[in-house]
Amino acid sequence: AQSVTQLDSHVSVSEGTPVLLRCNYSSSYSPSLFWYVQHPNKGLQLLLKYTSAATLVKGINGFEAEFKKSETSFHLTKPSAHMSDAAEYFCVVRGATGGTSYGKLTFGQGTILTVHP
Amino acid sequence: DSGVTQTPKHLITATGQRVTLRCSPRSGDLSVYWYQQSLDQGLQFLIQYYNGEERAKGNILERFSAQQFPDLHSELNLSSLELGDSALYFCASSVDLADTQYFGPGTRLTVL
């Protein structure tokens, strides 16, 4: 079975400073990994996805993530935080191709990002 | 706006009651998924459908059932409601099982 662990439940940064949200995955196959963002009282929006192409994935709003197989990590970064980035971020892994859970998304517990002026 | 619509936005009901949540996928999407988000359990996969057929089940209670209709919209039925069923219920859709899932705005269910 696949799983993801988000290493920080809360991250606080100042506006204009870098953002790092950490995620480790566990999977017995080459995983498909995603980052979704949830703003307060809103639905989930896809930030970026990794599906075994380039290991450095660029997403929306200046976010990017790097797939590191040796470290089983998929950390989300942004060079400069903006106030509008304040939200909850979820690292997600998708069920294996052809398996009974194919298509099923497994979510991490979420990281709440706070951005201070 | 993801193109996935869910109704109603909010639902307040009493224990023991039954409710139906509705989801319309993005145009062209054949797969529909239901997820539950609660404070204690986080975001959990409930069930998925592809072109009207159930494909996988997750942590879905026996009191809950779902279906996908010929026009591809889906309904999640929750019965004999308990206080612990209060949560945000999301629907997502994708072209097929390998494609990215796009989420609706959710239905917030409150059981009193």
Short mmCIF file of C-alpha atoms in Angstrom, two decimals:
data_model
loop_
_atom_site.label_atom_id
_atom_site.label_comp_id
_atom_site.label_asym_id
_atom_site.label_seq_id
_atom_site.Cartn_x
_atom_site.Cartn_y
_atom_site.Cartn_z
CA ALA A 1 0.00 0.00 0.00
CA GLN A 2 1.12 3.52 -0.66
CA SER A 3 1.26 6.36 1.85
CA VAL A 4 2.58 9.87 2.28
CA THR A 5 3.87 11.62 5.39
CA GLN A 6 3.94 15.37 5.66
CA LEU A 7 6.67 16.16 8.10
CA ASP A 8 5.30 19.47 9.39
CA SER A 9 1.74 20.16 10.46
CA HIS A 10 2.39 23.93 10.52
CA VAL A 11 4.92 26.11 8.71
CA SER A 12 5.21 29.84 9.28
CA VAL A 13 7.19 32.17 7.02
CA SER A 14 7.50 35.88 6.37
CA GLU A 15 6.31 37.37 3.11
CA GLY A 16 9.09 37.34 0.55
CA THR A 17 11.02 34.47 2.16
CA PRO A 18 11.29 30.92 0.75
CA VAL A 19 8.74 28.23 1.44
CA LEU A 20 9.57 24.56 2.03
CA LEU A 21 6.84 22.01 2.73
CA ARG A 22 8.19 18.52 3.25
CA CYS A 23 6.67 15.25 2.10
CA ASN A 24 7.97 11.69 2.17
CA TYR A 25 6.23 8.87 0.37
CA SER A 26 6.11 5.12 0.71
CA SER A 27 5.35 3.04 -2.34
CA SER A 28 6.30 -0.33 -3.77
CA TYR A 29 6.06 1.00 -7.32
CA SER A 30 6.95 4.16 -9.20
CA PRO A 31 4.39 6.55 -7.77
CA SER A 32 2.31 9.37 -9.16
CA LEU A 33 2.54 12.24 -6.70
CA PHE A 34 0.60 15.46 -6.39
CA TRP A 35 0.39 18.59 -4.30
CA TYR A 36 -3.04 20.12 -3.74
CA VAL A 37 -3.85 23.36 -1.93
CA GLN A 38 -6.97 24.18 0.05
CA HIS A 39 -7.72 27.79 0.88
CA PRO A 40 -10.07 28.43 3.82
CA ASN A 41 -13.61 27.34 3.07
CA LYS A 42 -12.66 26.37 -0.46
CA GLY A 43 -12.21 23.18 -2.41
CA LEU A 44 -8.95 21.50 -3.38
CA GLN A 45 -6.89 22.94 -6.19
CA LEU A 46 -4.14 21.06 -7.99
CA LEU A 47 -0.74 22.77 -7.66
CA LEU A 48 1.42 20.29 -9.54
CA LYS A 49 1.90 16.61 -10.35
CA TYR A 50 4.72 14.13 -10.92
CA THR A 51 4.05 11.16 -13.18
CA SER A 52 7.55 9.75 -13.91
CA ALA A 53 8.63 12.38 -16.43
CA ALA A 54 10.97 15.19 -15.29
CA THR A 55 11.91 14.94 -11.61
CA LEU A 56 11.62 18.72 -11.13
CA VAL A 57 8.01 19.67 -11.57
CA LYS A 58 6.78 23.22 -11.94
CA GLY A 59 3.29 24.12 -10.86
CA ILE A 60 1.05 27.12 -10.61
CA ASN A 61 1.74 30.32 -8.66
CA GLY A 62 5.52 29.81 -8.65
CA PHE A 63 5.52 26.51 -6.76
CA GLU A 64 7.71 23.58 -7.72
CA ALA A 65 8.56 20.16 -6.32
CA GLU A 66 11.40 17.74 -6.84
CA PHE A 67 10.95 13.97 -6.89
CA LYS A 68 13.91 12.28 -5.19
CA LYS A 69 13.67 8.51 -5.36
CA SER A 70 16.75 7.92 -3.23
CA GLU A 71 15.22 9.96 -0.42
CA THR A 72 11.58 8.96 -1.14
CA SER A 73 10.74 12.65 -0.94
CA PHE A 74 8.60 15.10 -2.89
CA HIS A 75 9.10 18.44 -1.16
CA LEU A 76 7.22 21.54 -2.28
CA THR A 77 9.09 24.84 -2.58
CA LYS A 78 8.55 28.43 -3.59
CA PRO A 79 11.31 31.05 -3.71
CA SER A 80 9.28 33.91 -2.29
CA ALA A 81 6.10 33.59 -0.24
CA HIS A 82 3.10 35.79 -0.84
CA MET A 83 0.29 36.54 1.57
CA SER A 84 -2.12 34.76 -0.77
CA ASP A 85 -0.15 31.51 -0.30
CA ALA A 86 -1.56 31.10 3.20
CA ALA A 87 -3.55 27.87 3.02
CA GLU A 88 -3.39 24.16 3.79
CA TYR A 89 -1.27 22.02 1.48
CA PHE A 90 -1.69 18.31 0.88
CA CYS A 91 0.84 15.86 -0.50
CA VAL A 92 -0.96 13.04 -2.33
CA VAL A 93 -0.06 9.68 -3.87
CA ARG A 94 -2.18 7.79 -6.39
CA GLY A 95 -2.90 4.07 -6.38
CA ALA A 96 -0.83 1.79 -8.60
CA THR A 97 -1.66 1.30 -12.27
CA GLY A 98 -3.87 -1.74 -12.75
CA GLY A 99 -4.28 -2.38 -9.05
CA THR A 100 -7.60 -2.57 -7.24
CA SER A 101 -7.05 0.94 -5.90
CA TYR A 102 -5.99 2.42 -9.21
CA GLY A 103 -7.13 6.04 -9.27
CA LYS A 104 -7.56 6.23 -5.49
CA LEU A 105 -5.76 9.19 -3.94
CA THR A 106 -4.14 8.87 -0.52
CA PHE A 107 -3.67 12.21 1.23
CA GLY A 108 -1.12 13.30 3.77
CA GLN A 109 -2.33 14.95 6.93
CA GLY A 110 -1.78 18.42 5.52
CA THR A 111 0.54 21.33 6.29
CA ILE A 112 -0.92 24.68 7.24
CA LEU A 113 1.17 27.50 5.81
CA THR A 114 1.00 30.86 7.56
CA VAL A 115 2.54 33.90 5.88
CA HIS A 116 3.41 36.91 8.04
CA PRO A 117 3.64 40.43 6.61
CA ASP B 1 -13.42 26.94 -10.86
CA SER B 2 -12.62 23.28 -11.54
CA GLY B 3 -15.80 22.58 -13.52
CA VAL B 4 -17.01 20.03 -10.95
CA THR B 5 -20.24 21.07 -9.26
CA GLN B 6 -21.65 19.82 -5.99
CA THR B 7 -25.01 20.46 -4.39
CA PRO B 8 -25.98 21.45 -1.83
CA LYS B 9 -23.14 23.57 -0.42
CA HIS B 10 -24.35 23.15 3.13
CA LEU B 11 -26.63 20.61 4.73
CA ILE B 12 -27.81 20.58 8.33
CA THR B 13 -29.78 17.60 9.54
CA ALA B 14 -30.49 15.51 12.61
CA THR B 15 -29.17 12.16 13.76
CA GLY B 16 -30.93 9.21 12.22
CA GLN B 17 -31.84 11.06 9.04
CA ARG B 18 -30.86 10.34 5.45
CA VAL B 19 -29.36 12.79 2.96
CA THR B 20 -28.25 12.74 -0.66
CA LEU B 21 -25.27 14.66 -1.98
CA ARG B 22 -25.03 15.32 -5.68
CA CYS B 23 -22.03 15.75 -7.96
CA SER B 24 -21.77 16.72 -11.62
CA PRO B 25 -18.35 15.96 -13.15
CA ARG B 26 -16.47 18.11 -15.63
CA SER B 27 -17.68 17.80 -19.17
CA GLY B 28 -16.04 14.74 -20.75
CA ASP B 29 -14.92 13.15 -17.48
CA LEU B 30 -15.98 9.52 -17.02
CA SER B 31 -14.58 8.90 -13.53
CA VAL B 32 -16.09 10.21 -10.32
CA TYR B 33 -14.63 9.91 -6.84
CA TRP B 34 -15.98 10.73 -3.38
CA TYR B 35 -13.83 11.83 -0.44
CA GLN B 36 -14.62 12.75 3.16
CA GLN B 37 -12.70 15.42 5.08
CA SER B 38 -13.05 15.48 8.85
CA LEU B 39 -10.94 16.96 11.60
CA ASP B 40 -10.03 13.64 13.15
CA GLN B 41 -9.61 11.48 10.01
CA GLY B 42 -8.32 14.02 7.52
CA LEU B 43 -9.09 13.49 3.83
CA GLN B 44 -10.18 9.93 3.09
CA PHE B 45 -11.16 8.20 -0.12
CA LEU B 46 -14.67 6.73 -0.04
CA ILE B 47 -15.52 5.29 -3.45
CA GLN B 48 -14.87 5.65 -7.16
CA TYR B 49 -16.89 5.06 -10.31
CA TYR B 50 -15.93 4.82 -13.94
CA ASN B 51 -18.61 5.21 -16.59
CA GLY B 52 -21.34 4.02 -14.26
CA GLU B 53 -19.46 1.12 -12.69
CA GLU B 54 -18.05 0.98 -9.20
CA ARG B 55 -14.28 0.52 -9.42
CA ALA B 56 -12.94 0.76 -5.88
CA LYS B 57 -14.08 1.27 -2.34
CA GLY B 58 -12.19 2.89 0.48
CA ASN B 59 -13.25 3.60 4.02
CA ILE B 60 -16.94 3.86 3.21
CA LEU B 61 -19.41 2.84 5.90
CA GLU B 62 -22.21 0.39 5.13
CA ARG B 63 -24.70 3.18 5.92
CA PHE B 64 -23.29 5.06 2.93
CA SER B 65 -23.92 4.21 -0.70
CA ALA B 66 -23.28 5.85 -4.01
CA GLN B 67 -24.02 5.49 -7.68
CA GLN B 68 -23.12 7.04 -10.99
CA PHE B 69 -25.95 7.57 -13.43
CA PRO B 70 -25.98 7.23 -17.26
CA ASP B 71 -25.52 11.01 -17.61
CA LEU B 72 -22.38 10.53 -15.43
CA HIS B 73 -23.54 12.57 -12.47
CA SER B 74 -23.14 10.85 -9.13
CA GLU B 75 -24.98 10.78 -5.83
CA LEU B 76 -23.71 9.85 -2.39
CA ASN B 77 -26.40 8.67 -0.01
CA LEU B 78 -25.80 8.82 3.73
CA SER B 79 -28.33 7.16 6.01
CA SER B 80 -28.88 6.66 9.74
CA LEU B 81 -26.72 9.69 10.25
CA GLU B 82 -24.58 10.04 13.35
CA LEU B 83 -22.85 13.04 14.87
CA GLY B 84 -19.53 11.68 13.63
CA ASP B 85 -20.68 11.87 10.02
CA SER B 86 -20.38 15.65 10.16
CA ALA B 87 -17.69 16.47 7.61
CA LEU B 88 -16.89 18.08 4.30
CA TYR B 89 -17.65 15.72 1.41
CA PHE B 90 -15.79 16.25 -1.82
CA CYS B 91 -16.45 14.91 -5.25
CA ALA B 92 -13.69 14.76 -7.84
CA SER B 93 -13.69 13.79 -11.48
CA SER B 94 -11.17 12.81 -14.14
CA VAL B 95 -11.19 11.73 -17.75
CA ASP B 96 -10.16 8.22 -16.74
CA LEU B 97 -8.50 6.48 -13.82
CA ALA B 98 -5.02 7.58 -14.93
CA ASP B 99 -5.86 11.24 -15.26
CA THR B 100 -5.60 14.11 -12.80
CA GLN B 101 -8.54 14.48 -10.45
CA TYR B 102 -10.28 17.82 -10.22
CA PHE B 103 -12.23 18.57 -7.08
CA GLY B 104 -15.57 20.23 -6.54
CA PRO B 105 -16.16 22.85 -3.83
CA GLY B 106 -17.55 20.27 -1.41
CA THR B 107 -20.72 19.82 0.61
CA ARG B 108 -20.48 20.62 4.29
CA LEU B 109 -22.69 18.25 6.27
CA THR B 110 -23.59 19.05 9.85
CA VAL B 111 -25.43 16.43 11.88
CA LEU B 112 -27.05 17.75 15.05
#
